[in-house]
Amino acid sequence: MLKKTLLALACAATLPAAMMPAAAIAADAYPSRPIRFIVPYPPGGPTDLMARLLQVSMQKQLGVSVVVENKAGAGGNIGSDQVAKSEPDGHTLLLAASGPMAVNPTLYKALPFNPVKDFAPVVQISAFPMVLEVNPNVVKATDLKSFIAAAKARPELFSFASAGSGTPQHLAGEMFNRAAGTTMQHIPYKGAGPALNDLVGGQVPVMLDIVGSSLQYIKAGRLRPIAVTTAQRSAALPDVPTLAESGLPGFDMSGWHGIAVAAGTPRPIVDRLNQVVNTAFADPELRARWEALGTPAVGGTPEQFEKLIRSENIRLGDVVKASGATAD
């Protein structure tokens, strides 16, 4: 039996390329040309910056050019769909955000792709904490208890801004209303920048925004943080309590991102890309620059990212349904 096994292995080792498994051949030749890294949002935001931070390390490790391309539109659907329909060979990557991957299937009546079936998850890269914050000139509350009391006493004065329907800021606000029993009105903007500008200017009193985007205004005293939305405190705001520890047990909401490729991409290529990202996150300099954006460098396995996508499709989909929001 041992002789037969050794003979079989020897024969396999001398097989011509035409008789070897296609996945093995693809992995051995990967990458064979420049890689396109699709960001489904405009340049300049946190999503775009994450891709560009990874770009340098990926080029160095893979030995080919990695070209970041911004394909914005339709809440991230245009760029995401482009990757879903790309050749499944690992040469087109998606900066996969929670919007198109978990929210848009419920927010849009017709989606041109299925985030569970049409992508092969590679790795989660971020988990942006958000912060419940107020304009201190408009809202006098300094902690969660006084904030909820004020919002219930004068609901007509309380509204919250977001970057648009279905964005993490919007869903965090809807989740907060359900958990706290408040009825704050949602005011959608065309992007986080305009929403934040109006919050700082006092045109809107409340926002649940990504910590990294609001940090400069919090440090300058122009916004007052009440609590962060994640289960653990934010490293950028260590003195600000979580909503869970402030009186809303179990509250946990973050804006997350990852990398995905088209479904059908050979597993050895997925594993190679996963290794590249985890290696990049092991670099202290890159980690420091990454965490300056307001999120930990997550990393992990393809299976962990896939589990997140599936579970968040259900959880965030339920929030969208309860809010009645629609993009159509």
Coordinates of C-alpha atoms in Angstrom, one line a residue:
M1 CA 0.0 0.0 0.0
L2 CA 2.8 2.4 0.9
K3 CA 4.6 1.7 -2.4
K4 CA 1.3 2.5 -4.3
T5 CA 0.8 5.7 -2.4
L6 CA 4.4 6.9 -3.1
L7 CA 4.0 6.0 -6.8
A8 CA 0.8 8.0 -7.0
L9 CA 2.4 11.0 -5.4
A10 CA 5.4 10.8 -7.8
C11 CA 3.1 10.6 -10.8
A12 CA 1.1 13.6 -9.6
A13 CA 4.3 15.6 -9.2
T14 CA 5.2 15.0 -12.8
L15 CA 1.8 15.7 -14.3
P16 CA 1.8 18.3 -17.1
A17 CA 0.2 21.6 -16.3
A18 CA -2.8 20.7 -18.5
M19 CA -3.7 17.8 -16.1
M20 CA -3.2 19.7 -12.8
P21 CA -6.2 21.1 -11.0
A22 CA -7.2 24.5 -12.4
A23 CA -7.3 26.2 -9.0
A24 CA -3.7 25.1 -8.3
I25 CA -2.5 26.5 -11.6
A26 CA -4.3 29.8 -11.0
A27 CA -2.8 30.1 -7.5
D28 CA 0.7 29.4 -8.7
A29 CA 0.4 32.1 -11.4
Y30 CA -1.2 34.7 -9.2
P31 CA -1.0 37.6 -9.6
S32 CA -0.2 37.7 -13.3
R33 CA -1.1 41.3 -14.0
P34 CA -2.0 44.6 -12.1
I35 CA -4.8 44.4 -9.6
R36 CA -7.8 46.7 -9.6
F37 CA -9.0 47.7 -6.1
I38 CA -12.5 49.0 -6.5
V39 CA -13.7 51.5 -3.8
P40 CA -17.5 52.0 -4.3
Y41 CA -17.4 55.5 -2.9
P42 CA -15.9 58.9 -3.8
P43 CA -12.2 59.7 -3.0
G44 CA -11.2 61.3 0.2
G45 CA -13.4 59.5 2.7
P46 CA -12.4 56.8 5.3
T47 CA -13.2 54.0 2.9
D48 CA -11.0 55.4 0.2
L49 CA -8.2 56.1 2.7
M50 CA -8.2 52.5 3.9
A51 CA -7.7 51.2 0.3
R52 CA -4.8 53.6 -0.2
L53 CA -3.2 52.6 3.1
L54 CA -3.3 48.9 2.0
Q55 CA -2.2 49.7 -1.5
V56 CA 1.5 50.1 -0.8
S57 CA 1.8 47.0 1.3
M58 CA -0.1 44.9 -1.1
Q59 CA 2.0 46.0 -4.0
K60 CA 5.2 45.2 -2.1
Q61 CA 4.0 41.7 -1.1
L62 CA 2.3 40.7 -4.4
G63 CA 5.0 42.2 -6.7
V64 CA 2.4 43.9 -9.1
S65 CA 0.7 47.3 -9.2
V66 CA -2.4 47.7 -7.2
V67 CA -4.6 50.5 -8.7
V68 CA -7.3 52.0 -6.5
E69 CA -10.4 53.0 -8.6
N70 CA -13.3 54.9 -7.1
K71 CA -16.6 53.8 -8.6
A72 CA -19.2 55.7 -6.6
G73 CA -22.9 55.7 -7.0
A74 CA -26.2 54.2 -5.8
G75 CA -25.1 53.8 -2.2
G76 CA -22.0 51.7 -3.2
N77 CA -24.0 49.4 -5.5
I78 CA -22.3 50.4 -8.8
G79 CA -18.8 49.6 -7.7
S80 CA -19.8 46.5 -5.8
D81 CA -21.7 45.2 -8.8
Q82 CA -18.7 45.7 -11.0
V83 CA -16.7 43.4 -8.8
A84 CA -19.5 40.8 -8.5
K85 CA -19.5 40.5 -12.3
S86 CA -15.7 40.5 -12.8
E87 CA -13.5 37.6 -13.7
P88 CA -13.2 35.4 -10.6
D89 CA -9.4 35.3 -10.7
G90 CA -8.4 37.7 -7.8
H91 CA -7.3 40.6 -10.0
T92 CA -10.4 42.7 -9.1
L93 CA -10.9 43.5 -5.4
L94 CA -13.8 45.2 -3.7
L95 CA -13.5 47.4 -0.6
A96 CA -16.7 45.9 0.7
A97 CA -18.7 48.1 3.0
S98 CA -21.6 47.3 5.3
G99 CA -24.0 49.4 3.2
P100 CA -23.9 47.4 -0.1
M101 CA -23.0 44.1 1.7
A102 CA -25.7 44.1 4.4
V103 CA -28.1 47.1 4.2
N104 CA -28.8 47.6 0.5
P105 CA -30.4 44.2 -0.1
T106 CA -33.3 45.5 2.1
L107 CA -33.0 49.2 1.3
Y108 CA -33.3 48.7 -2.5
K109 CA -36.2 46.8 -4.1
A110 CA -33.9 45.5 -6.8
L111 CA -30.2 44.9 -6.3
P112 CA -28.0 43.9 -9.3
F113 CA -26.0 41.5 -7.1
N114 CA -26.4 39.2 -4.1
P115 CA -23.8 40.0 -1.4
V116 CA -24.0 36.5 0.0
K117 CA -23.9 34.5 -3.2
D118 CA -21.9 36.7 -5.6
F119 CA -18.8 37.4 -3.6
A120 CA -16.0 35.4 -1.9
P121 CA -15.2 37.2 1.4
V122 CA -11.5 37.7 1.9
V123 CA -11.1 39.5 5.2
Q124 CA -12.7 42.1 7.5
I125 CA -10.5 45.2 7.8
S126 CA -12.5 47.7 10.0
A127 CA -15.1 48.1 12.7
F128 CA -15.7 51.8 13.0
P129 CA -17.2 52.8 16.3
M130 CA -19.8 55.6 16.2
V131 CA -20.5 58.2 18.7
L132 CA -23.8 59.7 19.8
E133 CA -22.9 63.4 19.8
V134 CA -24.7 66.7 20.2
N135 CA -24.2 70.3 19.5
P136 CA -23.6 71.7 23.0
N137 CA -25.2 75.0 22.1
V138 CA -28.4 73.3 21.2
V139 CA -28.6 70.2 23.5
K140 CA -27.6 70.7 27.1
A141 CA -27.5 67.0 28.1
T142 CA -24.1 65.7 29.2
D143 CA -24.9 62.0 29.7
L144 CA -27.2 59.3 28.3
K145 CA -29.8 59.6 31.1
S146 CA -30.3 63.3 30.7
F147 CA -30.2 63.0 26.9
I148 CA -33.0 60.4 26.8
A149 CA -35.0 62.4 29.3
A150 CA -34.7 65.6 27.2
A151 CA -35.5 63.8 23.9
K152 CA -38.7 62.3 25.5
A153 CA -39.8 65.5 27.1
R154 CA -39.4 67.6 23.9
P155 CA -39.4 65.2 21.0
E156 CA -40.3 68.0 18.5
L157 CA -36.8 69.5 19.2
F158 CA -34.8 66.4 18.6
S159 CA -33.8 65.2 15.1
F160 CA -30.7 63.3 14.0
A161 CA -28.6 63.8 10.9
S162 CA -27.1 61.0 8.8
A163 CA -25.1 60.6 5.7
G164 CA -28.2 59.3 3.9
S165 CA -30.9 56.6 4.2
G166 CA -29.4 53.2 5.0
T167 CA -26.0 54.5 6.0
P168 CA -24.5 53.4 9.3
Q169 CA -25.3 56.7 10.8
H170 CA -29.0 56.3 9.9
L171 CA -29.2 52.8 11.2
A172 CA -27.4 53.6 14.4
G173 CA -30.0 56.3 15.0
E174 CA -32.9 54.0 14.3
M175 CA -31.4 51.4 16.6
F176 CA -31.0 54.0 19.3
N177 CA -34.7 55.1 19.0
R178 CA -35.8 51.5 19.4
A179 CA -33.5 50.8 22.3
A180 CA -34.1 54.1 24.2
G181 CA -37.8 54.6 23.4
T182 CA -37.2 57.9 21.7
T183 CA -38.7 59.2 18.5
M184 CA -36.0 61.4 17.0
Q185 CA -36.7 62.3 13.4
H186 CA -34.2 61.2 10.8
I187 CA -32.7 64.0 8.6
P188 CA -30.8 62.4 5.7
Y189 CA -28.1 64.3 4.0
K190 CA -26.1 63.6 0.8
G191 CA -23.0 62.4 2.6
A192 CA -21.5 62.6 6.1
G193 CA -19.7 65.8 5.4
P194 CA -22.7 68.0 4.9
A195 CA -24.5 66.4 7.8
L196 CA -21.5 67.0 10.1
N197 CA -21.3 70.6 8.9
D198 CA -24.9 71.3 9.9
L199 CA -24.5 69.5 13.2
V200 CA -21.5 71.8 14.1
G201 CA -23.4 74.8 12.8
G202 CA -26.5 74.0 15.0
Q203 CA -28.9 73.4 12.1
V204 CA -29.5 69.9 13.4
P205 CA -29.0 68.9 17.1
V206 CA -27.9 65.3 17.1
M207 CA -25.9 62.8 15.1
L208 CA -24.5 59.3 15.5
D209 CA -21.3 59.6 13.4
I210 CA -18.1 57.6 12.9
V211 CA -15.7 58.6 15.6
G212 CA -12.8 59.3 13.3
S213 CA -14.9 61.8 11.3
S214 CA -16.1 63.8 14.4
L215 CA -13.0 63.6 16.5
Q216 CA -11.5 67.0 15.6
Y217 CA -14.8 68.7 16.5
I218 CA -15.1 66.8 19.8
K219 CA -11.5 67.7 20.8
A220 CA -12.2 71.4 19.9
G221 CA -15.3 71.4 22.1
R222 CA -17.6 72.1 19.2
L223 CA -19.4 68.8 19.7
R224 CA -20.2 66.9 22.9
P225 CA -19.9 63.1 22.9
I226 CA -22.6 61.3 24.9
A227 CA -21.7 57.6 24.3
V228 CA -20.1 55.3 21.7
T229 CA -22.2 52.7 20.0
T230 CA -19.8 49.7 20.2
A231 CA -19.6 47.1 22.9
Q232 CA -16.1 48.4 23.9
R233 CA -15.0 51.9 24.3
S234 CA -13.2 53.6 21.4
A235 CA -9.5 53.9 21.8
A236 CA -9.8 57.4 20.3
L237 CA -12.3 58.4 23.0
P238 CA -11.3 56.3 26.1
D239 CA -13.2 58.5 28.5
V240 CA -16.5 58.3 26.7
P241 CA -18.7 55.4 27.9
T242 CA -20.5 53.0 25.7
L243 CA -24.3 53.0 25.2
A244 CA -24.4 49.6 26.7
E245 CA -22.7 50.6 30.0
S246 CA -24.7 53.9 30.1
G247 CA -28.1 52.2 30.3
L248 CA -28.8 50.4 27.0
P249 CA -27.5 46.8 27.6
G250 CA -26.4 44.9 24.5
F251 CA -26.3 47.9 22.2
D252 CA -23.5 47.3 19.7
M253 CA -23.3 48.9 16.3
S254 CA -20.3 49.7 14.1
G255 CA -19.7 50.6 10.5
W256 CA -17.5 47.8 9.0
H257 CA -15.5 47.2 5.9
G258 CA -13.6 44.3 4.4
I259 CA -12.2 43.0 1.1
A260 CA -14.1 40.6 -1.2
V261 CA -13.6 39.2 -4.7
A262 CA -16.0 37.6 -7.2
A263 CA -17.6 34.3 -6.2
G264 CA -15.8 31.4 -7.8
T265 CA -12.3 32.8 -7.2
P266 CA -10.1 29.8 -6.4
R267 CA -9.6 29.4 -2.6
P268 CA -5.8 29.5 -2.8
I269 CA -6.0 33.0 -4.2
V270 CA -8.5 34.1 -1.5
D271 CA -6.1 32.7 1.1
R272 CA -3.2 34.5 -0.5
L273 CA -5.0 37.8 -0.4
N274 CA -6.1 37.1 3.2
Q275 CA -2.4 36.5 4.2
V276 CA -1.4 39.7 2.5
V277 CA -3.8 41.9 4.5
N278 CA -3.0 40.2 7.8
T279 CA 0.7 40.7 7.1
A280 CA 0.0 44.4 6.3
F281 CA -1.8 44.7 9.7
A282 CA 1.2 43.3 11.5
D283 CA 3.3 46.4 10.5
P284 CA 3.2 48.8 13.5
E285 CA 3.5 51.9 11.3
L286 CA 0.6 50.9 9.1
R287 CA -1.5 49.9 12.2
A288 CA -0.8 53.3 13.7
R289 CA -1.9 55.2 10.6
W290 CA -4.9 52.9 10.3
E291 CA -6.1 53.4 13.8
A292 CA -5.7 57.2 13.4
L293 CA -8.8 56.8 11.1
G294 CA -10.8 55.8 14.1
T295 CA -11.0 52.0 13.7
P296 CA -9.0 49.0 14.8
A297 CA -7.2 46.9 12.2
V298 CA -9.4 43.8 12.3
G299 CA -8.0 41.1 10.1
G300 CA -9.0 37.4 10.6
T301 CA -10.1 34.6 8.3
P302 CA -12.4 34.6 5.3
E303 CA -14.9 32.5 7.3
Q304 CA -15.1 35.1 10.0
F305 CA -15.9 37.8 7.5
E306 CA -18.5 35.6 5.7
K307 CA -20.2 35.0 9.1
L308 CA -20.3 38.8 9.7
I309 CA -21.9 39.5 6.3
R310 CA -24.6 36.8 6.7
S311 CA -25.5 37.9 10.3
E312 CA -25.5 41.6 9.5
N313 CA -27.8 41.0 6.4
I314 CA -30.4 39.8 8.9
R315 CA -29.8 42.2 11.7
L316 CA -29.4 45.4 9.7
G317 CA -32.1 44.3 7.3
D318 CA -34.5 44.1 10.2
V319 CA -33.6 47.7 11.2
V320 CA -34.2 48.9 7.7
K321 CA -37.6 47.2 7.6
A322 CA -38.6 48.7 11.0
S323 CA -37.6 52.2 9.9
G324 CA -39.5 52.0 6.7
A325 CA -36.6 53.5 4.8
T326 CA -36.3 52.9 1.1
A327 CA -33.9 54.1 -1.6
D328 CA -36.3 53.5 -4.5

